[in-house]
Amino acid sequence: MQALLGTLLLLPLLFATGQAQCPAPNELKNPNPNGTKVCAQMYTDDSPYYDLCCGGSLLMAVAGEDQPYMPAAFNNKISSLVVGQRCELTVWYRKGKGGNTRKFKAGAYPRLQEFKRGVFGDWDDSISAYYCKCN
């Protein structure tokens, strides 16, 4: 009986960890009917729990989009991102494409605080410019 009770108590945890919120790179959808490819999706929220990352406000970058200045609502507020298949997102620490830079290849990056930016910083809430390209 105790084994059954223990299994029932663990069941919600198994379902919670199996439902990641970040989409897979191949799940990024075109935002409009003209066929412009979604290159990356950037999110303002993350979490200590990977299954709760990629939340908050969403900024979509289409292929070929070059933003030397982030929209005000997203400047230094990106905490999670997903880069589409055959795409690459280049980000900068300072406005006007200045400061540290990093390239993110296709994949999900649920916690940008895990990616170092220089000696003392990380990429959580540090993106001020971006360029996204796809092959």
mmCIF file of C-alpha atoms in Angstrom:
data_model
loop_
_atom_site.group_PDB
_atom_site.id
_atom_site.type_symbol
_atom_site.label_atom_id
_atom_site.label_comp_id
_atom_site.label_asym_id
_atom_site.label_seq_id
_atom_site.Cartn_x
_atom_site.Cartn_y
_atom_site.Cartn_z
ATOM 1 C CA MET A 1 0.000 0.000 0.000
ATOM 2 C CA GLN A 2 2.845 2.415 0.835
ATOM 3 C CA ALA A 3 4.495 1.711 -2.538
ATOM 4 C CA LEU A 4 1.245 2.575 -4.318
ATOM 5 C CA LEU A 5 0.887 5.781 -2.286
ATOM 6 C CA GLY A 6 4.504 6.754 -3.081
ATOM 7 C CA THR A 7 3.904 6.152 -6.790
ATOM 8 C CA LEU A 8 0.745 8.270 -6.730
ATOM 9 C CA LEU A 9 2.609 11.116 -5.019
ATOM 10 C CA LEU A 10 5.410 11.014 -7.632
ATOM 11 C CA LEU A 11 3.029 10.868 -10.602
ATOM 12 C CA PRO A 12 2.451 14.675 -10.801
ATOM 13 C CA LEU A 13 6.218 15.238 -10.733
ATOM 14 C CA LEU A 14 6.716 12.882 -13.651
ATOM 15 C CA PHE A 15 4.109 14.713 -15.697
ATOM 16 C CA ALA A 16 5.520 18.138 -14.763
ATOM 17 C CA THR A 17 9.054 17.269 -15.852
ATOM 18 C CA GLY A 18 7.830 15.699 -19.087
ATOM 19 C CA GLN A 19 6.098 18.871 -20.254
ATOM 20 C CA ALA A 20 8.824 21.330 -21.251
ATOM 21 C CA GLN A 21 7.522 24.765 -22.078
ATOM 22 C CA CYS A 22 10.309 25.695 -24.535
ATOM 23 C CA PRO A 23 9.396 24.625 -28.055
ATOM 24 C CA ALA A 24 11.756 22.457 -30.056
ATOM 25 C CA PRO A 25 13.627 24.273 -32.850
ATOM 26 C CA ASN A 26 11.524 22.485 -35.489
ATOM 27 C CA GLU A 27 8.297 23.704 -33.822
ATOM 28 C CA LEU A 28 8.869 27.410 -34.558
ATOM 29 C CA LYS A 29 6.015 28.488 -36.821
ATOM 30 C CA ASN A 30 5.837 31.160 -39.481
ATOM 31 C CA PRO A 31 4.184 34.310 -38.047
ATOM 32 C CA ASN A 32 2.501 35.361 -41.288
ATOM 33 C CA PRO A 33 1.160 33.787 -44.465
ATOM 34 C CA ASN A 34 3.896 35.233 -46.732
ATOM 35 C CA GLY A 35 6.209 32.408 -45.602
ATOM 36 C CA THR A 36 8.817 34.418 -43.704
ATOM 37 C CA LYS A 37 10.715 31.890 -41.590
ATOM 38 C CA VAL A 38 10.835 32.337 -37.828
ATOM 39 C CA CYS A 39 14.531 32.365 -37.012
ATOM 40 C CA ALA A 40 14.292 32.562 -33.209
ATOM 41 C CA GLN A 41 11.922 33.176 -30.326
ATOM 42 C CA MET A 42 13.107 35.095 -27.258
ATOM 43 C CA TYR A 43 11.316 35.091 -23.904
ATOM 44 C CA THR A 44 11.460 37.398 -20.880
ATOM 45 C CA ASP A 45 11.052 34.673 -18.234
ATOM 46 C CA ASP A 46 12.977 31.638 -17.099
ATOM 47 C CA SER A 47 12.843 29.507 -13.974
ATOM 48 C CA PRO A 48 15.071 27.293 -11.840
ATOM 49 C CA TYR A 49 12.879 24.495 -13.266
ATOM 50 C CA TYR A 50 13.546 23.828 -16.951
ATOM 51 C CA ASP A 51 9.946 22.838 -17.600
ATOM 52 C CA LEU A 52 8.810 26.344 -16.579
ATOM 53 C CA CYS A 53 11.237 28.280 -18.801
ATOM 54 C CA CYS A 54 10.419 30.126 -22.044
ATOM 55 C CA GLY A 55 7.586 32.102 -20.508
ATOM 56 C CA GLY A 56 6.594 35.715 -20.210
ATOM 57 C CA SER A 57 6.550 38.064 -23.187
ATOM 58 C CA LEU A 58 7.615 36.668 -26.564
ATOM 59 C CA LEU A 59 9.765 38.373 -29.210
ATOM 60 C CA MET A 60 9.916 36.614 -32.589
ATOM 61 C CA ALA A 61 12.865 37.226 -34.902
ATOM 62 C CA VAL A 62 12.351 36.389 -38.561
ATOM 63 C CA ALA A 63 15.130 35.262 -40.898
ATOM 64 C CA GLY A 64 17.385 38.146 -41.886
ATOM 65 C CA GLU A 65 16.165 40.430 -39.102
ATOM 66 C CA ASP A 66 18.849 42.859 -37.945
ATOM 67 C CA GLN A 67 18.076 44.831 -34.762
ATOM 68 C CA PRO A 68 20.915 47.030 -33.493
ATOM 69 C CA TYR A 69 18.458 48.289 -30.845
ATOM 70 C CA MET A 70 16.065 45.921 -29.047
ATOM 71 C CA PRO A 71 12.447 47.019 -28.703
ATOM 72 C CA ALA A 72 12.121 48.827 -25.345
ATOM 73 C CA ALA A 73 9.914 46.117 -23.812
ATOM 74 C CA PHE A 74 12.654 43.506 -24.428
ATOM 75 C CA ASN A 75 15.905 45.417 -23.957
ATOM 76 C CA ASN A 76 18.002 43.594 -21.339
ATOM 77 C CA LYS A 77 15.012 41.404 -20.431
ATOM 78 C CA ILE A 78 15.573 38.184 -22.424
ATOM 79 C CA SER A 79 16.052 35.133 -20.180
ATOM 80 C CA SER A 80 15.276 32.179 -22.498
ATOM 81 C CA LEU A 81 15.421 31.621 -26.238
ATOM 82 C CA VAL A 82 14.937 29.046 -28.977
ATOM 83 C CA VAL A 83 16.743 29.188 -32.329
ATOM 84 C CA GLY A 84 15.110 27.480 -35.311
ATOM 85 C CA GLN A 85 16.595 24.698 -37.391
ATOM 86 C CA ARG A 86 19.364 25.788 -39.784
ATOM 87 C CA CYS A 87 19.414 29.224 -38.114
ATOM 88 C CA GLU A 88 21.819 31.239 -35.997
ATOM 89 C CA LEU A 89 21.098 34.104 -33.586
ATOM 90 C CA THR A 90 23.914 36.568 -32.869
ATOM 91 C CA VAL A 91 23.375 38.771 -29.816
ATOM 92 C CA TRP A 92 25.212 41.787 -28.383
ATOM 93 C CA TYR A 93 25.499 43.111 -24.846
ATOM 94 C CA ARG A 94 25.296 46.804 -25.744
ATOM 95 C CA LYS A 95 22.958 48.796 -27.967
ATOM 96 C CA GLY A 96 24.169 49.449 -31.486
ATOM 97 C CA LYS A 97 25.813 45.995 -31.571
ATOM 98 C CA GLY A 98 28.503 46.883 -29.052
ATOM 99 C CA GLY A 99 30.193 45.008 -26.235
ATOM 100 C CA ASN A 100 30.308 41.251 -25.788
ATOM 101 C CA THR A 101 28.745 39.108 -28.494
ATOM 102 C CA ARG A 102 27.647 35.477 -28.722
ATOM 103 C CA LYS A 103 26.233 33.219 -31.419
ATOM 104 C CA PHE A 104 23.486 30.750 -30.559
ATOM 105 C CA LYS A 105 23.043 27.857 -33.011
ATOM 106 C CA ALA A 106 19.795 25.922 -33.535
ATOM 107 C CA GLY A 107 18.454 24.675 -30.213
ATOM 108 C CA ALA A 108 16.621 25.606 -27.024
ATOM 109 C CA TYR A 109 18.364 27.722 -24.390
ATOM 110 C CA PRO A 110 15.940 27.748 -21.424
ATOM 111 C CA ARG A 111 18.242 29.509 -18.928
ATOM 112 C CA LEU A 112 20.578 32.161 -20.344
ATOM 113 C CA GLN A 113 22.153 32.588 -16.923
ATOM 114 C CA GLU A 114 24.021 29.357 -17.674
ATOM 115 C CA PHE A 115 25.905 31.015 -20.556
ATOM 116 C CA LYS A 116 28.880 33.157 -19.557
ATOM 117 C CA ARG A 117 29.324 36.681 -20.897
ATOM 118 C CA GLY A 118 32.862 37.686 -20.118
ATOM 119 C CA VAL A 119 34.521 37.008 -16.765
ATOM 120 C CA PHE A 120 31.784 38.109 -14.348
ATOM 121 C CA GLY A 121 28.513 38.160 -16.282
ATOM 122 C CA ASP A 122 26.049 35.898 -18.027
ATOM 123 C CA TRP A 123 23.531 36.409 -20.841
ATOM 124 C CA ASP A 124 20.416 36.545 -18.631
ATOM 125 C CA ASP A 125 18.791 39.980 -19.063
ATOM 126 C CA SER A 126 21.813 41.138 -21.104
ATOM 127 C CA ILE A 127 20.738 41.223 -24.770
ATOM 128 C CA SER A 128 20.542 44.710 -26.312
ATOM 129 C CA ALA A 129 20.883 43.904 -30.041
ATOM 130 C CA TYR A 130 20.551 40.893 -32.340
ATOM 131 C CA TYR A 131 20.872 39.565 -35.872
ATOM 132 C CA CYS A 132 19.198 36.338 -36.956
ATOM 133 C CA LYS A 133 19.984 34.391 -40.130
ATOM 134 C CA CYS A 134 18.873 31.077 -41.571
ATOM 135 C CA ASN A 135 20.173 28.855 -44.367
#
